[in-house]
XYZ file of C-alpha atoms in Angstrom:
616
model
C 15.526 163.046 258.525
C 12.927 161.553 260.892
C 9.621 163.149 260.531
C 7.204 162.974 263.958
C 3.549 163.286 262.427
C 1.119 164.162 265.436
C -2.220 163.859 264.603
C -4.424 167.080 265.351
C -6.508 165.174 266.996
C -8.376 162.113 267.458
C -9.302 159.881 263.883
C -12.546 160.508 263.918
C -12.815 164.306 264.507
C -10.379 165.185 261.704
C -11.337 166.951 259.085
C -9.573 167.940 255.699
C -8.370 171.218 256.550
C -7.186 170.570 259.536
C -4.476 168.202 258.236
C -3.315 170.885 255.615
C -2.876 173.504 258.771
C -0.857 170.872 260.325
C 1.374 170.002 257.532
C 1.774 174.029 256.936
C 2.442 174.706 260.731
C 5.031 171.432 261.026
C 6.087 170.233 257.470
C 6.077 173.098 256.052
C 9.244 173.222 253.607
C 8.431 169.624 252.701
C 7.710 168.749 249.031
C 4.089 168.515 248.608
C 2.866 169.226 244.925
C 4.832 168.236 242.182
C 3.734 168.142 238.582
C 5.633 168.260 234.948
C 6.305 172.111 233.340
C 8.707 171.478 230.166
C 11.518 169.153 230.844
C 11.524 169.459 234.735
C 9.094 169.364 237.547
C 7.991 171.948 239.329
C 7.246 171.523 243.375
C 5.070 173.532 245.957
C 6.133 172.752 249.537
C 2.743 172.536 252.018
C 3.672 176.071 252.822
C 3.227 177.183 249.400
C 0.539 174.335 249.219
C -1.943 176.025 251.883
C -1.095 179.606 251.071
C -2.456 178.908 247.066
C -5.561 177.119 248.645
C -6.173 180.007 251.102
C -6.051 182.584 247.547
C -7.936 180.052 245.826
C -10.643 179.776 248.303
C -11.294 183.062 248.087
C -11.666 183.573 244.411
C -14.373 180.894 244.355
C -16.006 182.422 247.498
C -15.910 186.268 245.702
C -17.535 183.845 242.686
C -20.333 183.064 245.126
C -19.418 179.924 246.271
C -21.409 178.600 249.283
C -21.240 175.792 252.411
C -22.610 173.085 251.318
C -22.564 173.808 247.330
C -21.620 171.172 244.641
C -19.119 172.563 242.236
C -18.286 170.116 239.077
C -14.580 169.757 238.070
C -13.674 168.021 234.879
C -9.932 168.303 234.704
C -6.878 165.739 234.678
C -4.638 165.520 237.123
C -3.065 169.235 236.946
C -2.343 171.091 240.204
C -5.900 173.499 239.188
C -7.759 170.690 239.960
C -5.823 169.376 243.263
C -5.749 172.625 244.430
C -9.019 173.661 243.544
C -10.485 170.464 245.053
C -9.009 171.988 248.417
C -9.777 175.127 248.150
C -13.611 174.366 247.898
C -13.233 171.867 250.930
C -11.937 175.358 252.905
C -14.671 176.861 251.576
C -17.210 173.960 253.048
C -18.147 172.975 249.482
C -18.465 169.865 248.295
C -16.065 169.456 245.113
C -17.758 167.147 242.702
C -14.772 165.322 240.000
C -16.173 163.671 236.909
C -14.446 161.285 234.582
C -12.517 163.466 231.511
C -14.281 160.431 229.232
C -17.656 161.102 230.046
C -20.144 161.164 227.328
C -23.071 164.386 227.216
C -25.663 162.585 228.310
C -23.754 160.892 231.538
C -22.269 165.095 232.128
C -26.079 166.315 231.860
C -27.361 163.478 234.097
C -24.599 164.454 237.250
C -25.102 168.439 236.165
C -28.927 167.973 236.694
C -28.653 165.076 239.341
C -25.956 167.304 241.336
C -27.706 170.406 241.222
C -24.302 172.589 240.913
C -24.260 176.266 239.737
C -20.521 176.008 238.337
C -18.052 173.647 236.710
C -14.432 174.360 236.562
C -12.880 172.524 233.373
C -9.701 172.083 231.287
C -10.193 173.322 228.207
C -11.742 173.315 224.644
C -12.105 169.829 224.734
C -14.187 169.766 227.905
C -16.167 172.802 227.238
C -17.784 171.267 223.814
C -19.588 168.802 226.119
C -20.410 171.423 228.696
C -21.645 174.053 226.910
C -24.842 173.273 225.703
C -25.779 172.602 229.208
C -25.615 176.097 230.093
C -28.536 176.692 227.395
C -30.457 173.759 229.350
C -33.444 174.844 231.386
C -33.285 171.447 233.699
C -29.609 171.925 234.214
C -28.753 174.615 237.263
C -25.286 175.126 235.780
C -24.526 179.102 235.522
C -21.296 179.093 235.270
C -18.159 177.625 233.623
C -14.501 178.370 235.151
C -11.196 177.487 232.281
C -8.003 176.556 233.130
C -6.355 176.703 229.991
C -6.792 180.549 229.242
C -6.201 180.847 225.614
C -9.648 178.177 225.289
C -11.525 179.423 227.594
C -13.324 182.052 224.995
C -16.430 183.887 226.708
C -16.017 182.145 230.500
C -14.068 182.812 233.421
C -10.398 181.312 233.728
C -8.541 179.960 236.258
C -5.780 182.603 236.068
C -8.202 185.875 236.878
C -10.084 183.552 239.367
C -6.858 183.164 241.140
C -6.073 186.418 240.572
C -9.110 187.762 242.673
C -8.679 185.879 245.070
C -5.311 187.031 245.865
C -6.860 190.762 245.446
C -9.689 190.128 248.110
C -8.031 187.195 250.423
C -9.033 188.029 254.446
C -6.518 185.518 256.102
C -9.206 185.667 259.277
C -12.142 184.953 257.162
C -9.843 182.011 255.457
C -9.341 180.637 258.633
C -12.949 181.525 260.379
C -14.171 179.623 257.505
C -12.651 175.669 257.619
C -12.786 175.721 261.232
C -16.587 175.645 261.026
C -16.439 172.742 259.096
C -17.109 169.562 261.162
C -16.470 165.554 260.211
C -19.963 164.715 259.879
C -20.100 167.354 256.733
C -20.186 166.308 253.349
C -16.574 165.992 251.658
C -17.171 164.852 248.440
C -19.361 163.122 246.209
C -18.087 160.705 243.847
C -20.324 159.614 240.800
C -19.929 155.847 240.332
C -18.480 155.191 236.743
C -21.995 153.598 235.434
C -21.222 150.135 234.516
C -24.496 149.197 234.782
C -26.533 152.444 234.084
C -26.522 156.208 235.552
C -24.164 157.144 237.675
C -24.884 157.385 241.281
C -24.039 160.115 244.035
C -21.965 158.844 246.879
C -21.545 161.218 249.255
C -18.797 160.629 251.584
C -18.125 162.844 254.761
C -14.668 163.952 256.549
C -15.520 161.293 258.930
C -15.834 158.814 256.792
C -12.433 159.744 254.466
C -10.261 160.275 257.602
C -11.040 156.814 259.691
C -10.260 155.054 256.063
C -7.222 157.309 255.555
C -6.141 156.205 258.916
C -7.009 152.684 258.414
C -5.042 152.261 255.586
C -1.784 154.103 257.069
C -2.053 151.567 259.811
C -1.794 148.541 257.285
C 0.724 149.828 255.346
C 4.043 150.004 256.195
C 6.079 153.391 253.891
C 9.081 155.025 254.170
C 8.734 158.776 255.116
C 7.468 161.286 252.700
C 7.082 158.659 250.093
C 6.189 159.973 246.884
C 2.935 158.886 245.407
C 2.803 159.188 241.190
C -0.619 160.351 240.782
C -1.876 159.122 237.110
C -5.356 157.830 237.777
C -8.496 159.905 237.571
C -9.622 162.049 240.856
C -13.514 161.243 239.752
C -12.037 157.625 241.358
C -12.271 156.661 244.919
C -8.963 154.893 245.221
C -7.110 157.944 243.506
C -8.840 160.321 245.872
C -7.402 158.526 248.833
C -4.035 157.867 247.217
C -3.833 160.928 245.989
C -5.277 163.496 247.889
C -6.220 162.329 250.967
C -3.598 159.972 252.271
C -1.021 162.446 251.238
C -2.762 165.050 253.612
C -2.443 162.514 256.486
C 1.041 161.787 255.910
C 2.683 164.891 254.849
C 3.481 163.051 251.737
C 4.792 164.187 248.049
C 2.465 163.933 245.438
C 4.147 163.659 241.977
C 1.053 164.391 239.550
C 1.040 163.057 236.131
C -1.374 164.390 233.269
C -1.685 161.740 230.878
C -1.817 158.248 232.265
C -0.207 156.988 229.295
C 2.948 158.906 230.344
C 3.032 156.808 233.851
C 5.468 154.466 232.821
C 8.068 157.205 232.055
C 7.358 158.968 234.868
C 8.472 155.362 236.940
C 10.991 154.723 234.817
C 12.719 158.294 236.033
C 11.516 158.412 239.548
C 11.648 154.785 240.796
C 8.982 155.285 243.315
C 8.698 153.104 246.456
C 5.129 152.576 245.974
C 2.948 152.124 243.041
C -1.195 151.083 242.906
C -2.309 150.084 239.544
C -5.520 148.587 238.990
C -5.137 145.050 237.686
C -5.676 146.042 233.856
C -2.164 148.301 234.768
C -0.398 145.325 236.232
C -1.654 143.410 233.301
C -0.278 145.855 231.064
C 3.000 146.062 232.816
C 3.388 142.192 232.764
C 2.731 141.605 229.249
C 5.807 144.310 228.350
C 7.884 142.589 230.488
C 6.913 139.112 228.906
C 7.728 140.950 225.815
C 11.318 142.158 226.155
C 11.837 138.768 227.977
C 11.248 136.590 225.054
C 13.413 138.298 222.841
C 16.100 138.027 225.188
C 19.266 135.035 224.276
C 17.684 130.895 225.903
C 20.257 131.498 228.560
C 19.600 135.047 230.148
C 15.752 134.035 229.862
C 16.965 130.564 231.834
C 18.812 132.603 234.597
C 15.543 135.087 234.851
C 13.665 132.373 235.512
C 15.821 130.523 237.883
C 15.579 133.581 239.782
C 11.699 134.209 239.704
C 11.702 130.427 241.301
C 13.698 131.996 244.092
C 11.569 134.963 244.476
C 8.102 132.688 244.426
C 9.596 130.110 247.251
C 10.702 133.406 249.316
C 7.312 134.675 248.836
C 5.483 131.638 249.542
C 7.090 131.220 252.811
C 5.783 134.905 253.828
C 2.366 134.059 252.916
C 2.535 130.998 254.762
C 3.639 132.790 257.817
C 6.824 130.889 257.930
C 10.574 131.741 258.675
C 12.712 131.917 255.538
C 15.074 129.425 255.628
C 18.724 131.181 255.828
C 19.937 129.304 252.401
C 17.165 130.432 249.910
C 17.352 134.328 251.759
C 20.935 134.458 250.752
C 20.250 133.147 247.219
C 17.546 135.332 246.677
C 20.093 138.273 247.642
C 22.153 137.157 245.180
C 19.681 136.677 242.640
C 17.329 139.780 243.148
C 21.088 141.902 243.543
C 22.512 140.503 240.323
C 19.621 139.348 237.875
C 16.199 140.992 239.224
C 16.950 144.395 240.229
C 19.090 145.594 236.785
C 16.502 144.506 235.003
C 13.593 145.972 237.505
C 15.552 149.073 237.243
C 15.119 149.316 233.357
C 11.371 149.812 234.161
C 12.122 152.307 236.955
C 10.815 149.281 239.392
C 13.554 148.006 241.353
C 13.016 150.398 244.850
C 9.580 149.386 245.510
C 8.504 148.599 249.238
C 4.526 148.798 248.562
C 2.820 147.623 245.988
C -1.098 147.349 245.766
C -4.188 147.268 243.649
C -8.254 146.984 244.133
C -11.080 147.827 241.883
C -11.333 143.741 240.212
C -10.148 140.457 241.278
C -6.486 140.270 240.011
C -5.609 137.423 237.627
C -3.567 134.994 239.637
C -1.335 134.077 237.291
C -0.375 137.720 237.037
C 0.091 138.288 240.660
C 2.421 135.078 240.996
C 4.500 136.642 237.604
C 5.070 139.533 239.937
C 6.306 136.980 243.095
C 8.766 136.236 240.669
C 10.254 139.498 240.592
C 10.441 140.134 244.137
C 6.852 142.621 243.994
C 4.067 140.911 246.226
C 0.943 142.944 245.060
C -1.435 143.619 247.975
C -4.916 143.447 246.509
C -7.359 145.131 248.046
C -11.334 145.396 247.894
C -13.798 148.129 248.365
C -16.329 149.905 246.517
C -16.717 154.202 246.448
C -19.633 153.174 248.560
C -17.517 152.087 251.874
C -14.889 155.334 250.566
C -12.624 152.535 249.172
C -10.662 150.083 250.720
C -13.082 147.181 252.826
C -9.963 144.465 252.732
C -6.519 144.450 252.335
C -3.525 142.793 252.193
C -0.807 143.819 254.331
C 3.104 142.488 254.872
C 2.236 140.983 257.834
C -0.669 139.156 256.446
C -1.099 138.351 252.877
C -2.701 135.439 250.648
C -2.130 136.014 246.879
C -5.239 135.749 244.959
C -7.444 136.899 247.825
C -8.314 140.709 248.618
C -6.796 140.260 252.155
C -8.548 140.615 255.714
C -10.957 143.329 256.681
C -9.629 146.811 258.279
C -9.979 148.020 261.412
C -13.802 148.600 262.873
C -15.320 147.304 259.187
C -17.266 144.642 259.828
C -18.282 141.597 257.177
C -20.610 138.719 256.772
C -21.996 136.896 254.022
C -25.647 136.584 252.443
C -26.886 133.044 251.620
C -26.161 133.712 248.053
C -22.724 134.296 249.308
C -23.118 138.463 248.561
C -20.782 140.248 250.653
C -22.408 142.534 253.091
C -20.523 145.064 255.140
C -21.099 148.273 258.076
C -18.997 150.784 259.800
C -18.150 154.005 259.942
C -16.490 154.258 256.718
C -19.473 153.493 254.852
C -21.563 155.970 253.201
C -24.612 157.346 255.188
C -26.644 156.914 251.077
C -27.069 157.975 247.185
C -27.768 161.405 247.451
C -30.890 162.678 245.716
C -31.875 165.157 242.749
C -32.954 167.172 245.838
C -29.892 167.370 247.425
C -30.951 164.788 250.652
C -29.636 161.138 250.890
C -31.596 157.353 250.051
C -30.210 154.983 252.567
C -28.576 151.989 250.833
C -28.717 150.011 254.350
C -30.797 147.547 255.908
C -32.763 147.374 259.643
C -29.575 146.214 261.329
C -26.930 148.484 258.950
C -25.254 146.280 256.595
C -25.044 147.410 253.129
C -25.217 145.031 250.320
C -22.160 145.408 248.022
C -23.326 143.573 245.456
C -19.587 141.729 244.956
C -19.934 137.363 245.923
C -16.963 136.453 247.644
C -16.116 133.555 250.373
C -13.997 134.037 253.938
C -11.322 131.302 254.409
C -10.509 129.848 258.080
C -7.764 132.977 257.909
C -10.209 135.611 257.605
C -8.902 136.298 254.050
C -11.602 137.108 251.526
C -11.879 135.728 248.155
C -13.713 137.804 245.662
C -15.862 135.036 242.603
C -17.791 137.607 240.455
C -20.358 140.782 240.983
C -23.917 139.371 241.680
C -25.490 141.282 239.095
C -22.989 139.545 236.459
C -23.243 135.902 237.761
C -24.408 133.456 234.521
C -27.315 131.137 234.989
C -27.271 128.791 232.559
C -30.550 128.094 230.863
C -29.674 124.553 232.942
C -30.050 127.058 235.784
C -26.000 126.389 236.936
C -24.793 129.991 237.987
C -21.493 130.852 236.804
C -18.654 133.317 237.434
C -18.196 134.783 233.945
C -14.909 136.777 236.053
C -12.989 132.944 237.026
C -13.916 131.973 232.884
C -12.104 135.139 231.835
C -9.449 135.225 234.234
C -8.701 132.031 232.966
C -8.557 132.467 229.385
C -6.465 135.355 229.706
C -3.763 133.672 231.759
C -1.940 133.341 228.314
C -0.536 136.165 227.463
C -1.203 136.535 224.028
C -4.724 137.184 225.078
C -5.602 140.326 226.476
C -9.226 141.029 226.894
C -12.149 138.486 227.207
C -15.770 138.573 227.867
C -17.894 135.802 228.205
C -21.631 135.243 227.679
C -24.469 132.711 228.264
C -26.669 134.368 230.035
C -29.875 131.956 229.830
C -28.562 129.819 227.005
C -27.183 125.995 227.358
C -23.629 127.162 227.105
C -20.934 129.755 226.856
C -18.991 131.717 224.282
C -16.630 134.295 224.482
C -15.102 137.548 222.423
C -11.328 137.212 222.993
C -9.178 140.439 222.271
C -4.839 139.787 221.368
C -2.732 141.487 223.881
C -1.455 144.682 221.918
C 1.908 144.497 223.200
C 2.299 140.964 223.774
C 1.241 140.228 220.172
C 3.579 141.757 217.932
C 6.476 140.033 220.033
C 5.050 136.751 219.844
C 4.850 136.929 216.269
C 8.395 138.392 215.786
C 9.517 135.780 217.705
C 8.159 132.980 215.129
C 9.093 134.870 212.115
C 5.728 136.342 211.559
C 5.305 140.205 210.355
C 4.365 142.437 212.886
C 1.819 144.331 211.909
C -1.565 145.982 213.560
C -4.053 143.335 215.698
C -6.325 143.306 212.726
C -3.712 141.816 210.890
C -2.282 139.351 213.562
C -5.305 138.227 214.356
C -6.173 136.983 211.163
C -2.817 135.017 211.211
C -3.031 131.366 210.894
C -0.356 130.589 213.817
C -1.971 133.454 215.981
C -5.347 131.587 215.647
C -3.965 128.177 216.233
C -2.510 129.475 219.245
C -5.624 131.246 220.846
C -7.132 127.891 220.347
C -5.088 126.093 221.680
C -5.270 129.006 224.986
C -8.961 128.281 224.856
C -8.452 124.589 225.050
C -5.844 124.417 228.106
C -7.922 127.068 229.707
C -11.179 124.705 229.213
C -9.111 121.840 230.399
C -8.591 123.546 234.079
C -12.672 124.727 234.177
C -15.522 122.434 234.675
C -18.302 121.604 232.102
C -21.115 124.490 232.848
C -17.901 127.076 233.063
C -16.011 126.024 229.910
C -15.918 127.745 226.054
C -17.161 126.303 223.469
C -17.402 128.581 221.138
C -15.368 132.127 220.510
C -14.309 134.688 218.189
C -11.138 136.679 218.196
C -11.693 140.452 217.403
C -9.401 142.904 215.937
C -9.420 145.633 217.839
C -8.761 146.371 221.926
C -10.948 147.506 224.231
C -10.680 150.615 226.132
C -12.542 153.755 227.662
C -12.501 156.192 224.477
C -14.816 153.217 222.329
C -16.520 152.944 225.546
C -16.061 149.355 226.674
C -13.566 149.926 229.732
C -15.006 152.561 232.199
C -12.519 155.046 232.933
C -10.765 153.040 235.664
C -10.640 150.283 233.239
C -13.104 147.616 234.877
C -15.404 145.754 231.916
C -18.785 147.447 230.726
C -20.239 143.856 230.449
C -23.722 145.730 228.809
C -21.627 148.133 226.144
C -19.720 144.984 224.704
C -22.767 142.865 224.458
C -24.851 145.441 222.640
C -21.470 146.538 220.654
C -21.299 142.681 219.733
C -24.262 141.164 219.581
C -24.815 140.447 216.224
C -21.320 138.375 216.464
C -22.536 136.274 220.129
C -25.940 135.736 218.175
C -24.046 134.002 215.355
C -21.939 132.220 218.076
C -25.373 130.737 218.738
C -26.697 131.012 215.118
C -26.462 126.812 214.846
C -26.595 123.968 217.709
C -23.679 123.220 219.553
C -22.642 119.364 219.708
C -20.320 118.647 222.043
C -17.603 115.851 219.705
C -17.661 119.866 217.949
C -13.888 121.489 218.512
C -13.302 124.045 220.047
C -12.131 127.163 218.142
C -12.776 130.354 216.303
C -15.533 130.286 213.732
């Protein structure tokens, strides 16, 4: 089947709704929505798809629903919040998606900041959080909507919303209703994750969503109707655009999955074609891979290799630009036929054409594991600010390691501190305020300051070094990118996690984390009882090891950047104890506060240099 998507009209007069009419009027009986029910999956075609919005649309609207409202949504990725997310974009209102791991205080700050009336949740869980606020004289919220029905108690659910919507649905006022909608209006907000403080408003118009959704189509090269596996949270820019919006521009299937601990089975059975996974995800994936790998007989694990050799010249060659030679093509099809794709296919990985991530530098040493295995990672770069991707790398242009070359009409320059600065049309217009207008974030001439240091090669290619706001100056006043020290450190596997610290002191330390799958493995493999990271990482041989990570990783840093003192901790990090956001990126300020009793004692006695490096 050959699908012949006309746009309804030019990029940047598109709006939401009019891509859904299209897909309904000329994809129609296309998959669209698919999500798990039991042991199967059950699929709405964009038919079905824009008929449920249309009902839904009107049960908010008979709940009062308004142009222009904010209407909160805390709810995983379940097709009540996809479709509901629509339905108040028909509507003209601006849906409003906040991270399922938010605490009260960051809930009360958007509920007050974003001035909505009603938030649609999940369930029990959610509504212990929201509740209060409806008590909360400096909170607007009126109203709370419940998509599980047997939790919902006192409020409104989702099923009898639906329900009247179906009972008082005017197809003409449906339709009379998203055609007034025009691309300079407000499509969302999203509510930056707060890794520094509150969360702010971005507001991001139709405009600005459908040049980017374009943009990225463009760079990108997909089969038709390629499935998407939809596991990260909607309150995130890049899922919004893979997810949502990107879908709606290419008639796609979304395949949504509820708990992003269940994405790896859901790979494993549909061996997608494309897969984005912010680097903590690739991380992830790598380690378990390393893991099954070094229990495997010397010999297979000498063939594996012999092929990721092949896959890393083939892939170097592409980067470079060059012409393959003819020899190492036909070994590679040997090799990625006979040794890489059975054991890709184990992991549900062995179809991909498009692979990608953004949100943090990647590790290098993880992107080149994945050259080995035939999967060139595109890294990306953007901020919710500039509605997601600035950069990107694209099959006919990529450099591993950097975040690729800018998209179409973005432009960039650097500050003399070497912060990248950036303007276009898909930047935001401004942080909305309490009162509902916008704070421009832009200077005289429109550049907005991203706050992420980076350098341009002669290629164009950008290379991300840290976040401004998290460089290290040295109390010998030598800045330092505490992101390259990490990176560094972690390139051994067995460590995981790493933050580093010397803000204003004469040198740095660091809190290492193990890996928690990579551990275990590595000690099976030397005889050692597996047992939980506490344990391990109390282990004589696991200790000498991290040691002797810190020291090779020292060896490749200079003097201001290198470790000289650490301590391994017992437990990993992650967004439920707070020090991951939700999209997994480092809350720098949470682990030093968590910690800092344990980087005080890293300091607790002068450091001499003839001192060895190691764990105290």
């Amino acid at each position: 089947m050959t699908m012949k998507l006309r746009l309804p009209g030019r990029p940047e007069e598109l709006t939401i709704p009019t891509l859904l009419a299209r897909n309904a009027a000329e994809h129609g009986d296309l998959p669209a929505l698919s999500w798990r029910e039991g042991d199967g999956w059950t699929t709405l075609d964009w038919t079905e798809v824009r008929r449920k919005v249309a009902v839904l649309a009107s049960g908010y609207a008979a709940l009062g629903i308004e142009r222009g409202e904010h209407v909160l949504i805390m709810m995983g990725n379940r097709p009540e919040h996809w479709l509901t997310d629509l339905a108040l974009v028909h509507l003209g209102a601006v849906p409003v998606t906040v991270y399922g791991t938010s605490a009260p205080e960051q809930i009360a700050h958007i509920a007050r900041h974003s001035r909505a009336r009603v938030a649609v949740l999940e369930g029990a869980r959610e509504l212990a959080r929201w509740e209060p606020l409806l008590a909360d004289e400096g909170v607007p919220l009126e109203r709370l909507v419940v998509a599980e029905a047997a939790e919902a108690g006192p409020h409104r659910t989702y099923g009898s919303l639906h329900a009247s919507g179906a009972r008082t649905h005017h197809p003409d006022a449906f339709e009379k209703a998203w055609r007034e909608t025009r691309p300079e209006d407000p499509l969302t907000v999203v509510y930056t994750s707060g890794t520094t403080g509150d969360p702010k408003g971005v507001r991001l118009t139709h405009r600005n969503i459908m040049l980017q959704a374009v943009r990225i189509d463009r760079r990108t090269d997909l089969p038709e109707h390629a499935e998407h596996i939809c596991y990260l949270p909607f309150a995130h820019i890049a899922e919004r655009i893979l997810g949502i919006y990107l879908p709606l521009l290419r008639a796609a299937h979304v395949r949504l999955v509820a708990d992003p601990a269940a994405v790896g089975a859901a790979v494993r059975e549909l061996h997608p074609v494309q897969f984005f996974g912010v680097p903590r995800v690739w991380e992830k994936l790598a380690a378990s891979v390393r893991a099954v790998l070094a229990q495997l007989p010397a010999a297979q694990r000498e063939s594996i290799e012999a092929a990721n050799d092949l896959a890393r010249a083939r892939a170097g060659h592409r980067e470079r630009g060059e012409r393959i030679p003819a020899a190492l093509e036909s070994s590679y099809a040997r090799a990625k036929e006979q040794v890489l794709d059975p054991l890709l296919g184990l992991a549900g990985l062995d179809r991909l054409v498009w692979t990608a991530s953004a949100t943090a530098p990647m590790p290098i040493d993880v992107v080149r594991f994945w050259a080995g295995w035939g999967i060139t990672i595109m890294d990306a770069w953007g901020l919710t600010e500039t509605s997601g991707v600035c950069t990107i790398n694209s099959p006919d242009g990529f450099r591993l390691g950097s975040v690729g070359r800018p998209i179409e009409g973005l432009e960039l320059r650097l500050a003399e501190d070497g912060e990248i600065l950036t303007r276009g049309a898909t930047v935001f217009d401004g942080y909305l305020r309490p009162d509902g207008s916008v704070e421009s974030a832009h200077d005289a001439e429109g550049w907005f300051p991203t706050g992420d240091v980076g350098r341009l090669d002669e290629d164009g290619f950008l290379w991300l070094t840290d976040r401004k706001k998290e460089l290290i100056i040295t109390s010998n006043g030598k800045n330092v990118s505490p992101a390259l020290v990490e990176n560094t450190v972690k390139e051994h596997p067995l460590i995981g996690q790493a933050l580093v610290h010397g803000d204003g002191r004469s040198y740095l330390v660091a809190l290492l984390v193990l890996d928690g799958e990579v551990a275990p493995a590595w000690a099976a493999a030397r005889g050692i009882e597996a047992g939980p990271l506490a344990r391990l990482a109390e282990h004589p041989a696991v200790r000498a090891e991290v040691a002797a990570a810190v020291d090779a990783a020292n060896a490749r840093l200079n003097r201001t950047e290198q470790i000289k003192r650490y301590r391994l901790l017992t437990e990993e990090w992650g967004p439920a104890t707070g020090e991951l956001t939700p999209s997994l990126k480092l809350r720098r300020r949470v682990v030093r506060e968590k910690y800092g009793a344990l980087i005080d004692a890293l300091y607790a006695e002068p450091y001499e240099e003839p001192h060895r490096t190691g764990a105290p």
